[in-house]
Amino acid sequence: MGDVPKRCAPSVPTVHLPVYGFHLMSAGSDPSASLRRMRFSCGPGLMSRALQTVPNGTLFELHTRLIDFTNSVGDLCSPNDVLNALHAVSTASLPLNVLGATRLPVKATNLGSAQLGKSAFLHGGVPAGWWDEYLTLAKSNFAPAIFLARSSLASFTWTETSKMLEPIGVDRWSVELGLKYGMRDGLTYAVGGRWVVGFWSRRELSQILTHPARVIICAAASLAALRLEQLTGPDATRIGSRPRLTPREVAVLRMVSMGRESSAIAQALGLGAETVRSHLKKAQAKLGAHNRTQAACEAMRQNLIP
């Protein structure tokens, strides 16, 4: 075990693994070559301490698989190959299956537009039928795991997400859907604000997935996302459509978001009350909103107003 840190090679592109995350660093003009040359640079004593705290060589096996994955990921020629190789890492000593990876759309509300084989990729071991139901429900419901993936660089298990957000009623749909297909828990990890990589398990992960093991799994997920980005190339549909609001419509919506009534907005902008209402109706139509409140919220989601 004492020989593991000697694998570090500071003279080539490195992956630094601090306690709760890591930074991917590549150099050179050829990304694939960089991946093939990549090695690991561990934080002070992290790997040696981690190997001593986990029984039965669990972490040692994970670390070994991660090194193998790093050395071979640049040669993988299809998204399926990447996910299969990642699955070999995550299942080496943990009951953690690869779910898949998806490229996050710019607009949070465009998640339902993900296309298999283009912006979303599923591992072959995912229960049949889960993806179709998930995609249908995600179009009109709040997806807690994706929300955290968009707003945080940390990884979260599904159980941790539920405890943090305490979803009720319809907001529990993703948990209930997972249980329907035998997916008791999972892990979601965002990579660079562009990709989210998911894992699933038939067991609760809170007592199984230790922090050191999670660091290694997330390192492998980051490498997988990098290779998927290289294989898939640019995706113009990720940006989606953007409504063209006039400056006055933007000004009116901004004041609605501040809680102003139509009469107060009219007075502040020097417009007639009927003109304000007209701007609001046009903005609602452009944003696909049912009322002024939804229009203001949607404008904020799309960064149309501060």
C-alpha positions as CSV (number, residue, x, y, z in Angstrom):
1,M,0.0,0.0,0.0
2,G,2.9,2.4,0.8
3,D,3.9,2.3,-2.9
4,V,0.6,3.8,-4.2
5,P,1.6,7.5,-3.9
6,K,4.7,6.8,-6.0
7,R,2.5,6.7,-9.1
8,C,2.3,10.5,-9.1
9,A,4.0,12.1,-12.0
10,P,4.2,15.9,-11.6
11,S,5.9,16.3,-15.0
12,V,2.7,15.4,-17.0
13,P,-1.0,16.5,-16.9
14,T,-2.3,15.7,-13.4
15,V,-5.5,15.2,-11.5
16,H,-5.2,16.7,-8.0
17,L,-7.4,14.9,-5.4
18,P,-8.0,17.1,-2.3
19,V,-10.4,15.8,0.4
20,Y,-13.7,16.9,-1.0
21,G,-13.1,17.3,-4.7
22,F,-10.4,17.6,-7.3
23,H,-9.2,19.8,-10.2
24,L,-8.7,18.4,-13.6
25,M,-5.6,19.8,-15.3
26,S,-4.6,19.0,-18.9
27,A,-2.0,20.4,-21.2
28,G,-1.0,20.2,-24.8
29,S,-3.0,20.7,-28.0
30,D,-4.2,17.1,-28.2
31,P,-6.9,16.3,-25.5
32,S,-6.9,12.6,-26.3
33,A,-3.1,12.5,-25.9
34,S,-3.4,14.4,-22.6
35,L,-5.9,11.8,-21.3
36,R,-3.6,9.0,-22.2
37,R,-0.7,10.7,-20.4
38,M,-2.7,11.6,-17.3
39,R,-1.5,10.5,-13.9
40,F,-2.6,11.3,-10.3
41,S,-1.2,13.8,-7.9
42,C,-2.6,13.1,-4.4
43,G,-3.3,15.7,-1.7
44,P,-0.9,15.5,1.3
45,G,-1.3,11.9,2.6
46,L,-4.9,11.6,1.4
47,M,-4.6,8.3,-0.4
48,S,-2.3,6.7,2.2
49,R,-4.7,7.7,5.0
50,A,-7.7,6.6,3.0
51,L,-6.3,3.2,2.3
52,Q,-5.7,2.7,6.0
53,T,-9.3,3.6,7.0
54,V,-11.3,1.4,4.6
55,P,-11.3,-2.4,5.4
56,N,-10.8,-5.2,2.9
57,G,-8.9,-3.1,0.4
58,T,-12.1,-1.4,-1.0
59,L,-10.4,1.9,-1.6
60,F,-7.2,0.3,-2.9
61,E,-9.2,-1.6,-5.5
62,L,-11.0,1.7,-6.5
63,H,-7.8,3.5,-6.8
64,T,-6.2,0.8,-8.9
65,R,-9.3,0.8,-11.2
66,L,-9.2,4.6,-11.5
67,I,-5.6,4.5,-12.6
68,D,-6.4,1.9,-15.3
69,F,-9.4,4.0,-16.4
70,T,-7.2,7.1,-16.6
71,N,-4.7,5.3,-18.8
72,S,-7.3,3.9,-21.2
73,V,-10.1,6.5,-21.4
74,G,-8.4,8.4,-24.2
75,D,-8.6,5.3,-26.4
76,L,-12.3,4.7,-25.9
77,C,-14.1,5.4,-29.1
78,S,-17.8,5.6,-28.2
79,P,-20.0,6.9,-25.3
80,N,-21.1,3.3,-24.6
81,D,-17.4,2.3,-24.1
82,V,-16.9,5.2,-21.8
83,L,-19.9,4.3,-19.6
84,N,-18.9,0.7,-19.5
85,A,-15.4,1.5,-18.4
86,L,-16.7,3.9,-15.8
87,H,-19.1,1.1,-14.6
88,A,-16.1,-1.2,-14.2
89,V,-14.6,1.4,-11.8
90,S,-17.7,2.1,-9.7
91,T,-18.7,-1.5,-9.3
92,A,-15.1,-2.7,-8.5
93,S,-15.9,-2.9,-4.8
94,L,-19.1,-0.9,-4.4
95,P,-22.8,-1.7,-5.2
96,L,-22.8,1.4,-7.4
97,N,-24.0,1.1,-11.0
98,V,-23.5,3.7,-13.7
99,L,-26.8,5.4,-14.6
100,G,-25.5,7.6,-17.4
101,A,-24.5,11.1,-18.3
102,T,-26.3,14.0,-19.8
103,R,-25.1,17.4,-21.1
104,L,-27.0,20.1,-19.2
105,P,-29.0,22.5,-21.3
106,V,-28.4,26.3,-20.8
107,K,-32.1,26.8,-19.8
108,A,-33.0,24.9,-16.6
109,T,-36.5,24.2,-18.1
110,N,-35.1,22.4,-21.2
111,L,-34.1,19.2,-19.4
112,G,-37.0,17.3,-21.0
113,S,-35.5,18.0,-24.4
114,A,-32.5,15.7,-23.8
115,Q,-32.0,13.2,-26.7
116,L,-30.6,9.8,-26.2
117,G,-27.4,9.3,-28.1
118,K,-26.9,13.0,-28.6
119,S,-27.1,14.9,-25.3
120,A,-27.9,12.0,-23.0
121,F,-26.3,8.6,-22.7
122,L,-27.6,5.7,-20.6
123,H,-25.6,2.7,-19.4
124,G,-27.0,-0.7,-20.6
125,G,-27.7,-1.8,-17.1
126,V,-30.3,0.8,-16.4
127,P,-33.8,-0.8,-15.8
128,A,-35.9,-0.7,-19.0
129,G,-38.6,1.9,-19.0
130,W,-37.0,4.2,-16.4
131,W,-35.6,6.7,-18.8
132,D,-38.9,7.2,-20.7
133,E,-40.9,7.8,-17.6
134,Y,-38.2,10.1,-16.1
135,L,-38.0,12.2,-19.3
136,T,-41.8,12.6,-19.4
137,L,-42.1,13.6,-15.7
138,A,-39.1,15.9,-15.8
139,K,-40.7,18.1,-18.4
140,S,-43.3,19.4,-16.0
141,N,-41.9,18.7,-12.5
142,F,-39.1,19.8,-10.3
143,A,-36.0,17.6,-10.5
144,P,-34.1,17.9,-7.2
145,A,-31.0,16.1,-8.2
146,I,-30.6,18.2,-11.4
147,F,-31.3,21.4,-9.5
148,L,-28.4,20.6,-7.1
149,A,-26.2,19.6,-10.0
150,R,-26.8,23.0,-11.7
151,S,-26.2,25.0,-8.6
152,S,-23.3,23.1,-6.9
153,L,-20.0,21.4,-7.8
154,A,-20.4,18.9,-5.0
155,S,-21.8,15.4,-5.3
156,F,-25.0,14.3,-3.6
157,T,-26.6,11.0,-3.0
158,W,-30.4,10.8,-3.7
159,T,-30.9,10.2,0.1
160,E,-28.9,13.3,1.0
161,T,-30.9,15.3,-1.6
162,S,-34.2,14.2,0.0
163,K,-33.0,15.1,3.5
164,M,-31.7,18.5,2.3
165,L,-34.7,19.6,0.3
166,E,-37.4,17.6,2.1
167,P,-39.6,17.2,-1.0
168,I,-43.3,16.7,-0.4
169,G,-46.2,15.6,-2.6
170,V,-45.5,15.7,-6.3
171,D,-41.9,16.8,-5.7
172,R,-41.1,13.2,-4.5
173,W,-41.8,11.9,-8.0
174,S,-38.1,11.1,-8.8
175,V,-37.7,9.1,-5.6
176,E,-40.8,7.2,-6.1
177,L,-39.9,6.5,-9.7
178,G,-36.5,5.1,-8.7
179,L,-38.1,2.8,-6.1
180,K,-40.5,1.6,-8.8
181,Y,-37.6,0.3,-10.8
182,G,-35.6,-1.0,-7.8
183,M,-33.3,2.0,-7.6
184,R,-33.0,2.6,-3.8
185,D,-30.4,5.3,-3.9
186,G,-28.0,7.0,-6.3
187,L,-25.2,9.5,-6.7
188,T,-25.3,12.7,-8.9
189,Y,-22.2,14.6,-9.8
190,A,-21.9,17.7,-11.9
191,V,-18.8,18.3,-14.1
192,G,-17.9,21.9,-15.1
193,G,-21.5,23.1,-15.2
194,R,-22.0,21.2,-18.5
195,W,-22.3,17.6,-17.7
196,V,-24.0,15.6,-14.9
197,V,-23.0,12.0,-14.3
198,G,-25.3,9.7,-12.4
199,F,-25.0,6.4,-10.6
200,W,-27.6,4.2,-8.9
201,S,-27.8,1.5,-6.3
202,R,-30.2,-1.0,-4.9
203,R,-28.9,-0.1,-1.4
204,E,-28.8,3.1,0.6
205,L,-25.4,4.6,0.1
206,S,-25.0,6.7,3.3
207,Q,-23.2,3.9,5.1
208,I,-21.4,2.5,2.1
209,L,-20.0,5.4,0.1
210,T,-17.4,7.0,2.3
211,H,-15.9,10.4,1.5
212,P,-12.6,9.0,0.2
213,A,-14.4,6.6,-2.0
214,R,-16.6,9.3,-3.3
215,V,-13.6,11.4,-4.3
216,I,-12.3,8.6,-6.5
217,I,-15.8,7.9,-8.0
218,C,-16.1,11.6,-8.8
219,A,-12.6,11.7,-10.3
220,A,-13.6,8.9,-12.6
221,A,-16.9,10.6,-13.5
222,S,-15.0,13.8,-14.4
223,L,-12.7,11.9,-16.8
224,A,-15.7,10.2,-18.3
225,A,-17.5,13.5,-18.9
226,L,-14.3,15.0,-20.5
227,R,-14.1,12.0,-22.9
228,L,-17.8,12.3,-23.7
229,E,-17.3,16.0,-24.5
230,Q,-14.6,15.1,-26.9
231,L,-16.6,12.3,-28.6
232,T,-19.9,14.2,-29.0
233,G,-18.6,17.6,-30.1
234,P,-20.5,20.8,-29.9
235,D,-24.3,20.7,-29.4
236,A,-26.2,23.8,-30.7
237,T,-29.5,22.5,-29.2
238,R,-28.0,22.9,-25.7
239,I,-28.6,26.7,-25.9
240,G,-32.3,26.4,-26.9
241,S,-34.5,29.2,-28.0
242,R,-34.5,32.5,-26.2
243,P,-37.6,34.8,-26.2
244,R,-37.0,38.3,-27.6
245,L,-38.4,40.7,-25.0
246,T,-38.4,44.4,-25.7
247,P,-36.6,46.8,-23.3
248,R,-40.0,48.0,-21.9
249,E,-41.2,44.4,-21.3
250,V,-37.9,43.7,-19.5
251,A,-38.4,46.8,-17.4
252,V,-42.0,45.9,-16.5
253,L,-41.0,42.3,-15.6
254,R,-38.1,43.5,-13.4
255,M,-40.5,45.6,-11.4
256,V,-43.0,42.7,-11.1
257,S,-40.2,40.6,-9.7
258,M,-39.7,43.3,-7.0
259,G,-43.4,43.1,-6.0
260,R,-44.7,46.2,-7.7
261,E,-48.3,46.5,-8.7
262,S,-49.3,47.7,-12.2
263,S,-50.2,51.2,-11.0
264,A,-46.9,51.6,-9.2
265,I,-45.0,50.3,-12.3
266,A,-46.9,52.7,-14.5
267,Q,-46.0,55.6,-12.3
268,A,-42.3,54.6,-11.9
269,L,-41.8,54.1,-15.7
270,G,-44.0,57.1,-16.8
271,L,-46.3,54.8,-18.7
272,G,-50.1,54.4,-18.7
273,A,-51.6,51.5,-16.6
274,E,-53.1,50.0,-19.8
275,T,-49.7,50.1,-21.5
276,V,-48.1,48.2,-18.5
277,R,-50.7,45.5,-18.7
278,S,-50.2,45.2,-22.4
279,H,-46.4,44.7,-21.9
280,L,-47.1,42.1,-19.3
281,K,-49.5,40.1,-21.5
282,K,-47.0,40.2,-24.4
283,A,-44.1,39.1,-22.1
284,Q,-46.3,36.3,-20.7
285,A,-47.0,35.0,-24.2
286,K,-43.4,35.1,-25.2
287,L,-42.3,33.2,-22.1
288,G,-45.1,30.7,-22.2
289,A,-46.3,31.8,-18.7
290,H,-49.8,31.6,-17.3
291,N,-49.6,34.8,-15.2
292,R,-47.4,37.7,-14.3
293,T,-45.7,35.9,-11.4
294,Q,-44.7,32.9,-13.6
295,A,-43.5,35.3,-16.3
296,A,-41.2,37.1,-13.8
297,C,-39.9,33.8,-12.5
298,E,-39.3,32.5,-16.0
299,A,-37.5,35.7,-17.0
300,M,-35.2,35.3,-13.9
301,R,-34.5,31.6,-14.7
302,Q,-33.4,32.6,-18.2
303,N,-31.3,35.5,-16.9
304,L,-33.4,38.0,-18.8
305,I,-33.8,40.2,-15.7
306,P,-31.4,40.5,-12.7
